[in-house]
Coordinates of C-alpha atoms and ligand atoms in Angstrom, one line a residue:
M1 CA -49.4 -85.5 5.4
S2 CA -46.3 -83.5 6.0
H3 CA -45.2 -82.2 9.6
T4 CA -42.1 -80.5 8.6
P5 CA -42.1 -79.7 4.6
H6 CA -38.9 -77.9 4.8
I7 CA -36.7 -78.4 7.9
L8 CA -34.4 -75.8 6.8
S9 CA -37.0 -73.3 5.6
H10 CA -36.8 -71.1 8.9
L11 CA -32.9 -70.7 8.1
P12 CA -32.2 -67.7 6.0
R13 CA -31.5 -68.7 2.4
Q14 CA -27.9 -67.5 1.4
P15 CA -27.3 -68.5 -2.3
G16 CA -23.7 -70.2 -2.5
F17 CA -22.3 -72.0 -5.4
S18 CA -25.8 -71.6 -7.1
A19 CA -25.1 -67.8 -7.6
L20 CA -22.7 -68.9 -10.2
G21 CA -25.5 -69.8 -12.4
D22 CA -26.1 -72.5 -14.7
A23 CA -22.8 -72.7 -16.5
F24 CA -21.1 -73.9 -13.1
S25 CA -24.2 -76.3 -12.0
G26 CA -27.6 -77.4 -13.4
L27 CA -30.9 -78.3 -11.9
V28 CA -31.2 -81.9 -11.2
A29 CA -33.9 -83.6 -9.3
A30 CA -33.3 -86.3 -6.6
T31 CA -34.3 -89.8 -7.6
P32 CA -36.5 -91.1 -4.6
V33 CA -35.7 -94.3 -2.7
P34 CA -38.3 -96.7 -1.4
A35 CA -38.9 -97.1 2.4
P36 CA -36.0 -94.9 3.7
R37 CA -34.8 -95.2 7.2
L38 CA -32.9 -92.6 9.3
A39 CA -29.7 -94.7 10.4
A40 CA -27.9 -91.9 12.1
W41 CA -28.6 -88.2 13.2
N42 CA -25.9 -85.8 14.5
G43 CA -27.7 -83.5 17.1
S44 CA -24.6 -81.4 17.8
L45 CA -24.2 -80.4 14.1
A46 CA -27.9 -79.8 13.9
S47 CA -27.6 -77.2 16.5
E48 CA -24.8 -75.6 15.1
L49 CA -26.7 -75.2 11.9
G50 CA -29.8 -73.6 13.6
L51 CA -31.8 -76.9 13.6
H52 CA -33.3 -78.5 16.6
P53 CA -30.9 -81.1 17.8
S54 CA -33.6 -83.8 18.8
V55 CA -34.5 -86.0 16.1
E56 CA -38.1 -86.2 17.2
A57 CA -38.5 -82.6 16.9
H58 CA -38.3 -82.9 13.0
G59 CA -41.3 -85.4 12.7
P60 CA -41.6 -88.8 11.0
E61 CA -40.9 -87.3 7.5
L62 CA -37.3 -86.6 8.4
A63 CA -35.9 -89.7 6.6
E64 CA -37.9 -88.9 3.4
L65 CA -36.4 -85.5 3.6
L66 CA -33.1 -86.4 3.9
A67 CA -33.3 -89.1 1.2
G68 CA -34.2 -86.7 -1.4
N69 CA -37.8 -88.0 -1.6
V70 CA -39.1 -84.8 -0.4
P71 CA -37.6 -81.3 -1.1
L72 CA -35.6 -80.0 1.7
V73 CA -36.2 -76.3 0.9
A74 CA -38.2 -74.4 -1.9
H75 CA -35.4 -74.2 -4.3
P76 CA -34.4 -77.3 -6.7
P77 CA -31.1 -79.2 -6.1
R78 CA -28.0 -78.7 -8.3
A79 CA -25.1 -80.6 -9.7
S80 CA -22.0 -78.8 -10.5
V81 CA -19.4 -79.8 -13.1
Y82 CA -15.6 -80.2 -12.3
A83 CA -12.7 -81.9 -13.7
G84 CA -9.5 -83.5 -12.2
H85 CA -6.3 -85.4 -12.1
Q86 CA -7.1 -88.9 -11.1
F87 CA -4.0 -91.0 -10.3
G88 CA -1.9 -88.4 -12.3
V89 CA -4.0 -88.4 -15.5
Y90 CA -6.2 -85.4 -16.6
V91 CA -9.9 -86.2 -16.7
P92 CA -11.6 -83.2 -18.6
Q93 CA -15.1 -84.0 -17.1
L94 CA -16.1 -85.2 -13.7
G95 CA -18.6 -83.3 -11.7
D96 CA -21.1 -84.1 -9.0
G97 CA -22.1 -87.5 -10.2
R98 CA -23.9 -88.5 -7.0
A99 CA -24.1 -85.3 -4.7
L100 CA -26.8 -83.1 -5.1
L101 CA -26.6 -79.5 -3.5
C102 CA -29.8 -79.2 -1.9
A103 CA -29.7 -76.4 0.4
E104 CA -27.7 -73.0 0.8
F105 CA -28.5 -71.0 4.0
S106 CA -26.4 -69.4 6.8
D107 CA -26.5 -70.5 10.6
P108 CA -27.3 -68.6 13.7
A109 CA -23.6 -67.1 13.7
S110 CA -24.2 -66.1 9.9
R111 CA -21.7 -68.6 8.6
P112 CA -22.4 -69.8 5.1
W113 CA -23.2 -73.6 4.6
E114 CA -24.1 -75.9 1.7
L115 CA -25.7 -79.1 2.3
Q116 CA -25.6 -82.0 -0.2
L117 CA -27.1 -85.3 -0.4
K118 CA -24.8 -87.8 -1.3
G119 CA -26.0 -90.9 -3.2
A120 CA -29.4 -89.1 -4.0
G121 CA -29.5 -90.6 -7.6
P122 CA -27.9 -89.8 -11.2
T123 CA -27.0 -86.6 -12.4
P124 CA -25.6 -85.4 -15.9
Y125 CA -22.1 -86.0 -14.4
S126 CA -22.6 -89.7 -13.4
R127 CA -21.1 -91.0 -16.5
R128 CA -22.2 -94.7 -16.6
A129 CA -22.4 -94.9 -12.9
D130 CA -25.6 -95.2 -10.9
G131 CA -25.5 -92.1 -8.7
R132 CA -25.9 -94.1 -5.6
A133 CA -23.6 -94.6 -2.6
V134 CA -23.5 -98.2 -0.6
L135 CA -24.4 -98.3 3.1
R136 CA -20.9 -99.2 4.0
S137 CA -19.2 -96.5 2.4
S138 CA -21.8 -94.0 3.5
I139 CA -21.4 -95.2 7.2
R140 CA -17.6 -94.6 6.8
E141 CA -18.1 -91.2 5.5
Y142 CA -20.7 -90.2 8.1
L143 CA -18.6 -91.4 11.1
C144 CA -15.2 -90.2 9.8
S145 CA -16.2 -86.8 8.8
E146 CA -17.4 -86.1 12.6
A147 CA -14.5 -87.9 14.0
M148 CA -12.1 -85.7 12.0
H149 CA -13.9 -82.6 13.1
A150 CA -13.4 -83.7 16.8
L151 CA -9.8 -84.5 16.2
G152 CA -9.5 -80.9 15.3
I153 CA -8.9 -81.4 11.5
P154 CA -10.8 -79.4 9.0
T155 CA -13.4 -81.4 7.2
T156 CA -16.8 -81.4 5.7
R157 CA -19.4 -82.5 8.3
A158 CA -22.3 -85.0 8.3
L159 CA -25.7 -84.2 9.5
A160 CA -27.4 -87.4 8.8
L161 CA -27.3 -90.8 7.5
V162 CA -30.3 -92.4 5.8
H163 CA -30.4 -96.1 4.6
A164 CA -32.8 -97.7 2.1
P165 CA -32.6 -101.3 2.5
E166 CA -35.1 -101.9 -0.3
Q167 CA -32.8 -99.9 -2.8
P168 CA -30.4 -102.5 -4.2
V169 CA -27.1 -101.1 -5.4
W170 CA -24.8 -103.2 -7.5
R171 CA -21.0 -103.3 -6.8
E172 CA -19.1 -106.6 -6.5
R173 CA -22.1 -108.0 -4.9
R174 CA -25.7 -106.8 -4.3
E175 CA -25.6 -104.0 -1.7
T176 CA -28.1 -101.4 -0.7
A177 CA -28.3 -97.6 -0.8
A178 CA -27.5 -94.8 1.7
I179 CA -27.6 -91.3 1.5
V180 CA -25.4 -89.0 3.7
S181 CA -26.3 -85.5 4.2
R182 CA -23.0 -83.5 4.2
A183 CA -22.5 -80.0 5.1
A184 CA -19.7 -77.4 4.4
P185 CA -19.3 -73.6 3.9
S186 CA -18.4 -74.8 0.3
F187 CA -17.6 -78.0 -1.7
L188 CA -15.4 -76.2 -4.1
R189 CA -12.5 -78.3 -5.6
F190 CA -9.3 -77.7 -7.1
G191 CA -11.1 -79.6 -10.2
H192 CA -13.8 -76.9 -10.3
F193 CA -10.9 -74.4 -11.5
E194 CA -9.0 -77.1 -13.6
Y195 CA -12.4 -77.6 -15.5
W196 CA -12.6 -74.1 -17.1
Y197 CA -8.8 -73.7 -17.4
Y198 CA -8.4 -76.8 -19.7
R199 CA -11.5 -75.6 -21.8
G200 CA -9.6 -72.5 -22.5
E201 CA -12.2 -70.2 -20.8
A202 CA -10.3 -67.9 -18.9
E203 CA -13.2 -65.7 -18.1
R204 CA -14.9 -68.5 -16.3
V205 CA -11.9 -69.2 -14.1
R206 CA -11.9 -65.4 -13.4
E207 CA -15.5 -65.6 -12.4
L208 CA -14.9 -68.6 -10.1
A209 CA -11.9 -67.0 -8.5
D210 CA -13.8 -63.6 -8.0
W211 CA -16.8 -65.8 -6.5
T212 CA -14.3 -67.7 -4.2
I213 CA -12.8 -64.7 -3.0
A214 CA -15.9 -62.8 -2.3
R215 CA -17.8 -65.4 -0.5
H216 CA -14.9 -67.4 1.2
F217 CA -11.7 -65.4 1.1
P218 CA -12.9 -61.8 1.7
E219 CA -9.5 -61.0 3.2
C220 CA -8.0 -61.5 0.0
R221 CA -9.9 -58.6 -1.6
E222 CA -7.6 -55.9 0.1
A223 CA -4.5 -57.5 -1.2
A224 CA -2.2 -56.1 -3.9
Q225 CA -3.1 -59.1 -6.1
P226 CA -6.1 -60.6 -5.0
Y227 CA -5.8 -63.9 -7.1
R228 CA -2.3 -64.3 -5.7
A229 CA -3.5 -63.9 -2.3
L230 CA -6.0 -66.6 -2.9
L231 CA -3.5 -68.9 -4.2
S232 CA -1.4 -68.4 -1.1
A233 CA -4.2 -69.0 1.2
I234 CA -5.4 -72.1 -0.4
I235 CA -1.6 -73.3 -0.3
S236 CA -1.6 -72.4 3.4
R237 CA -4.7 -74.2 4.1
S238 CA -3.7 -77.3 2.3
A239 CA -0.5 -77.6 4.2
G240 CA -2.1 -77.1 7.4
L241 CA -4.6 -79.9 6.4
V242 CA -2.2 -82.5 5.4
A243 CA 0.0 -81.7 8.5
G244 CA -3.3 -82.6 10.6
W245 CA -3.7 -85.8 8.6
Q246 CA 0.0 -86.8 9.2
A247 CA -0.3 -86.0 12.8
V248 CA -3.3 -88.4 13.7
G249 CA -2.0 -91.1 10.9
F250 CA -5.1 -90.5 8.5
C251 CA -4.6 -91.6 5.3
H252 CA -7.0 -90.0 2.6
G253 CA -6.7 -92.8 0.2
V254 CA -7.8 -91.0 -3.2
L255 CA -5.9 -87.8 -3.5
N256 CA -6.9 -86.7 -6.8
S257 CA -7.3 -83.1 -7.4
D258 CA -10.9 -83.4 -7.8
N259 CA -10.9 -84.5 -4.2
M260 CA -9.0 -81.7 -2.9
S261 CA -11.1 -78.8 -1.2
V262 CA -10.3 -75.4 -2.1
L263 CA -11.2 -74.3 1.7
G264 CA -8.8 -77.0 2.9
L265 CA -11.2 -79.4 4.2
T266 CA -10.9 -83.3 4.2
L267 CA -13.3 -84.0 1.5
D268 CA -14.7 -87.4 -0.2
Y269 CA -14.1 -90.1 2.2
G270 CA -13.7 -93.2 0.3
P271 CA -10.9 -95.7 1.1
F272 CA -9.4 -93.8 3.9
G273 CA -7.9 -95.5 6.9
F274 CA -5.9 -94.6 10.1
L275 CA -2.4 -96.1 10.6
D276 CA -2.2 -98.9 13.2
G277 CA 1.1 -100.5 13.1
F278 CA 3.2 -97.9 12.0
D279 CA 4.3 -98.1 8.5
A280 CA 5.3 -94.8 6.6
G281 CA 4.6 -96.4 3.2
H282 CA 1.1 -97.6 4.4
I283 CA -1.5 -97.7 1.6
C284 CA -4.9 -97.8 2.7
N285 CA -6.7 -98.1 -0.7
H286 CA -6.5 -101.5 -1.9
S287 CA -7.0 -100.0 -5.6
D288 CA -3.9 -97.8 -5.3
E289 CA -1.4 -100.6 -6.4
R290 CA 1.9 -98.4 -6.6
G291 CA 1.2 -96.5 -3.4
R292 CA 0.6 -93.2 -5.0
Y293 CA -1.3 -91.9 -2.0
A294 CA 0.7 -93.8 0.7
Y295 CA 0.9 -92.3 4.2
D296 CA 4.3 -90.8 3.6
Q297 CA 3.3 -89.5 0.3
Q298 CA 0.5 -87.5 1.3
P299 CA 2.4 -83.9 1.6
R300 CA 4.0 -84.3 -1.5
I301 CA 0.8 -85.2 -3.6
V302 CA -1.0 -82.3 -1.7
L303 CA 1.7 -80.2 -3.2
W304 CA 1.4 -82.0 -6.7
N305 CA -2.3 -81.1 -6.5
L306 CA -1.5 -77.3 -5.9
Y307 CA 0.5 -77.5 -8.9
C308 CA -2.4 -78.5 -10.9
L309 CA -4.5 -75.6 -9.2
G310 CA -1.5 -73.4 -10.0
Q311 CA -1.8 -74.5 -13.5
A312 CA -5.2 -73.4 -13.7
F313 CA -4.3 -70.0 -12.2
M314 CA -2.2 -69.4 -15.2
A315 CA -5.5 -68.0 -16.6
L316 CA -5.2 -65.2 -13.6
L317 CA -1.6 -64.8 -12.7
C318 CA 2.0 -64.9 -14.5
R319 CA 3.9 -68.0 -13.9
E320 CA 6.4 -66.4 -11.5
D321 CA 3.9 -65.4 -9.1
I322 CA 2.4 -69.1 -9.2
L323 CA 5.9 -70.5 -8.7
A324 CA 6.6 -68.3 -6.1
A325 CA 3.2 -69.0 -4.3
L326 CA 4.0 -72.7 -4.7
D327 CA 7.2 -72.4 -3.0
E328 CA 5.3 -71.4 0.1
F329 CA 4.0 -75.0 0.6
Q330 CA 7.1 -76.6 2.1
P331 CA 7.8 -74.1 4.8
A332 CA 4.0 -73.6 5.5
F333 CA 3.8 -77.2 5.8
E334 CA 6.8 -77.8 8.1
R335 CA 5.5 -74.9 10.3
A336 CA 2.3 -76.8 10.6
M337 CA 3.9 -80.2 11.2
G338 CA 6.2 -78.7 13.6
Q339 CA 3.3 -77.2 15.6
R340 CA 1.5 -80.5 15.5
L341 CA 4.5 -82.7 16.5
A342 CA 5.4 -80.2 19.3
A343 CA 1.9 -80.7 20.7
K344 CA 2.1 -84.5 20.2
L345 CA 5.7 -84.7 22.1
G346 CA 4.7 -82.3 24.7
L347 CA 7.0 -79.4 23.5
R348 CA 5.8 -75.9 23.8
D349 CA 7.7 -74.9 20.6
W350 CA 9.4 -76.9 17.9
Q351 CA 13.0 -76.3 17.2
D352 CA 15.1 -77.6 14.2
D353 CA 16.8 -80.5 16.1
D354 CA 13.5 -81.7 17.0
W355 CA 13.1 -83.2 13.4
T356 CA 15.8 -85.6 14.0
L357 CA 14.1 -86.8 17.2
Y358 CA 11.0 -87.2 15.4
D359 CA 12.5 -89.1 12.5
D360 CA 14.4 -91.4 14.7
L361 CA 11.0 -92.1 16.7
Q362 CA 9.5 -93.1 13.1
G363 CA 12.2 -95.4 12.5
L364 CA 11.8 -97.1 16.0
L365 CA 8.0 -97.4 15.7
A366 CA 8.5 -98.8 12.0
A367 CA 10.9 -101.5 13.3
G368 CA 8.2 -102.8 15.7
R369 CA 5.2 -101.9 13.7
S370 CA 3.8 -100.1 17.0
D371 CA 0.4 -98.9 16.8
W372 CA 0.5 -95.1 16.1
T373 CA -2.3 -94.3 18.1
I374 CA -1.7 -96.4 21.3
F375 CA 2.0 -95.4 21.2
W376 CA 1.1 -91.7 21.2
R377 CA -1.7 -92.0 24.0
S378 CA 0.7 -94.1 26.1
L379 CA 3.4 -91.6 25.6
S380 CA 1.3 -88.8 26.7
H381 CA 0.2 -90.8 29.9
A382 CA 3.9 -91.5 30.8
A383 CA 5.5 -88.3 29.6
D384 CA 6.5 -87.3 33.1
Q385 CA 7.8 -90.9 34.0
P386 CA 11.5 -92.0 33.7
E387 CA 10.4 -95.3 32.3
L388 CA 7.6 -96.0 29.6
P389 CA 4.9 -98.2 30.8
A390 CA 5.7 -102.0 30.3
A391 CA 2.8 -102.4 27.9
L392 CA 4.4 -99.9 25.7
R393 CA 7.8 -101.3 25.7
D394 CA 6.4 -104.8 24.8
Q395 CA 5.3 -103.3 21.6
L396 CA 8.7 -101.9 20.5
L397 CA 11.0 -104.4 18.9
D398 CA 14.3 -102.3 19.2
R399 CA 14.2 -101.7 23.1
A400 CA 17.6 -100.8 23.2
G401 CA 17.4 -98.4 20.5
F402 CA 14.3 -97.0 22.0
A403 CA 15.7 -96.5 25.5
G404 CA 18.4 -94.5 23.9
W405 CA 15.7 -92.5 22.1
H406 CA 13.7 -92.0 25.4
A407 CA 16.9 -90.6 27.0
R408 CA 17.2 -88.1 24.4
Y409 CA 13.6 -87.3 24.6
R410 CA 13.6 -86.6 28.5
A411 CA 16.5 -84.5 28.0
R412 CA 14.7 -82.5 25.4
L413 CA 11.8 -82.3 27.9
A414 CA 14.0 -81.0 30.4
A415 CA 14.8 -77.9 28.2
D416 CA 11.0 -77.4 27.8
P417 CA 9.4 -74.7 30.1
Q418 CA 6.2 -76.8 30.5
A419 CA 5.4 -78.3 34.1
P420 CA 4.9 -81.9 34.0
A421 CA 1.3 -81.8 34.7
E422 CA 0.8 -79.1 32.2
R423 CA 2.6 -81.1 29.5
K424 CA 0.6 -84.2 30.3
A425 CA -2.7 -82.5 29.7
A426 CA -1.6 -80.9 26.8
M427 CA -0.4 -84.3 25.3
L428 CA -3.6 -85.8 26.3
A429 CA -5.4 -83.0 24.4
A430 CA -3.3 -83.7 21.2
N431 CA -2.9 -87.7 20.9
P432 CA -6.4 -89.0 20.7
A433 CA -7.4 -92.4 22.5
Y434 CA -10.0 -93.2 19.8
V435 CA -9.8 -93.0 15.9
L436 CA -12.1 -94.6 13.3
R437 CA -10.2 -97.6 12.7
N438 CA -11.6 -99.9 9.9
H439 CA -12.6 -102.7 12.1
L440 CA -14.5 -100.3 14.3
A441 CA -16.4 -99.1 11.2
E442 CA -16.7 -102.5 10.0
Q443 CA -18.4 -103.8 13.2
A444 CA -21.1 -101.0 12.8
I445 CA -21.5 -101.8 8.9
R446 CA -22.1 -105.4 9.5
L447 CA -24.7 -104.8 12.0
A448 CA -26.5 -102.3 9.8
E449 CA -26.2 -104.5 6.7
D450 CA -27.3 -107.8 8.2
E451 CA -29.8 -106.6 10.9
Q452 CA -30.6 -103.0 10.0
D453 CA -29.4 -102.4 13.4
Y454 CA -27.8 -98.9 13.5
R455 CA -27.1 -98.7 17.4
E456 CA -23.4 -99.4 16.7
I457 CA -23.1 -96.3 14.6
A458 CA -24.4 -94.2 17.2
R459 CA -22.2 -95.6 19.9
L460 CA -19.1 -94.9 17.6
Q461 CA -20.5 -91.6 16.9
A462 CA -20.6 -90.7 20.6
C463 CA -17.1 -92.0 21.4
L464 CA -15.5 -90.4 18.3
A465 CA -17.2 -87.1 19.3
E466 CA -14.7 -86.9 22.2
P467 CA -11.4 -88.7 21.1
F468 CA -9.5 -87.3 23.7
V469 CA -11.4 -88.2 26.7
E470 CA -11.1 -91.9 27.8
R471 CA -14.3 -93.6 28.9
S472 CA -14.3 -97.2 30.3
E473 CA -17.4 -98.1 28.1
F474 CA -15.4 -97.4 25.1
A475 CA -12.3 -99.2 26.3
S476 CA -12.5 -101.7 23.5
Y477 CA -12.5 -99.0 20.9
A478 CA -9.0 -98.0 22.0
A479 CA -7.6 -101.4 21.8
L480 CA -5.4 -102.7 19.2
P481 CA -7.3 -104.2 15.9
P482 CA -8.1 -107.8 16.3
D483 CA -6.7 -110.5 14.2
W484 CA -9.7 -110.7 11.7
A485 CA -9.2 -106.9 10.9
R486 CA -6.0 -108.0 9.1
T487 CA -7.9 -109.0 6.0
L488 CA -10.1 -106.1 5.7
A489 CA -9.4 -104.2 2.5
V490 CA -11.1 -100.9 1.4
S491 CA -11.2 -100.0 -2.2
C492 CA -12.4 -97.3 -4.6
S493 CA -15.8 -99.3 -4.7
S494 CA -18.2 -97.2 -3.0
Ligands
LIG1 P1 -14.5 -90.3 -6.4 O1 -13.7 -91.3 -6.6 O2 -15.7 -91.0 -5.4 O3 -13.9 -89.1 -6.0 O4 -15.3 -90.0 -7.6 C1 -14.8 -89.6 -8.8 C2 -16.1 -89.3 -9.7 O5 -16.7 -90.4 -10.1 C3 -16.7 -88.1 -9.4 O6 -17.1 -87.3 -10.5 C4 -18.0 -88.7 -8.7 O7 -19.1 -88.0 -8.7 C5 -18.2 -89.8 -9.8 N1 -18.9 -91.1 -9.1 C6 -18.2 -92.0 -8.2 N2 -19.1 -92.9 -8.1 C7 -20.3 -93.0 -8.5 C8 -21.6 -93.4 -8.7 N3 -21.9 -94.5 -8.0 N4 -22.4 -92.7 -9.4 C9 -22.3 -91.6 -10.0 N5 -21.0 -91.2 -10.1 C10 -20.1 -91.5 -9.4
LIG2 MG1 -14.8 -87.5 -5.3

């Protein structure tokens, strides 16, 4: 008996990636899972998309729909082909190995959306893998994409999380399957362009670029050189994105060019992590032995990936134009980073000398392994005080060094036009109290894995939806990681 055969069917269909046709993506059916259970639901994204926010409104079949057991819309799902540079090495064919594009529609504000079910079974691009995603990595993706959105960082979104406790998935041990329904205007990756370029099919690169401009970058159509304008726009968005990551201490973990979004969204949450005790060279991914994707490498790796994209644009533009576009990255990154840092430090505008102030601060934080999030939040509370709070001072190893820095910082604030109360409010709106630390996700994962108790996911979701608002019931989420968190390791296994 079907209560809501197609929860999305009332939304106007708007062909997205599927419009490019069968060369770019092929029809693939989802593989059903036994006894799916809805583990999390994102009512606020549902509203944005034009769906009823209440989970009850969608009837008891919602889990079946979002597991891929029952079609979401009348059109069959698709998997797309892409390539990419993984850890610096070109892999000529990757593709949606476990994500199915299940719906394309526009929301009530006429914005385009695509909905993917990640972990809904194998596709022609699964290579030797199983097309599944384990519960732990799905919980992390579900929670972190919404946490990033609330932090003001562009990202793919997550509508729901379905757990299939009776569907085993083999990784280092027996785990169980989950499916994240994730949403974005497009999941287009740098690797989609690379795939056609390295096959020598320049016409396909052009087709893809034309589609990208028409659907996602219409402003480029009017430019003298639309492809050059498109490349510039992607560079500018990528620079803004990585500045956002650096500011909140987010480490992506696997910045391969196939995980880079053409729209400048944070994409493919795997072994990501947030900085805790500050270490510029922090490596969040246990599998990244050489630290290729360490925290302080992210801006240059994003640029490296843009060079990969630029290479694929050789099918569209001359070398000089591509190199000129790539030269726009560094100034764009510095502008974006300057804006983010000005907000974090409570400055209305960013001046050249402020880089030194920031570099010196990083050195002091590194010396004491001071907690990134707690430091900035405490600084926000204390920006108008002559002294830092004692709790914060205790975290700093080089107290004398810090006192000197603090005096310079206060002198800089004196030259800033904001009134203290205004500055404090702005800093509290730029420096979050809550980020998704590994141990917080781990607590939700353990309860869900061991007891099929999903309440901690909902609690964390509620907290992280408003990361700048301190609430007493979430005080423990703002605290330093406990000792047991030190041994937590996340890897590419997902
Ligand atoms: P990732 O490291 O998650 O970005 O994935 C790299 C490539 O491997 C992509 O083409 C994925 O679709 C594919 N992939 C990763 N895990 C699986 C899996 N369990 N089943 C099928 N394909 C996978
Ligand atoms: Mg990926």
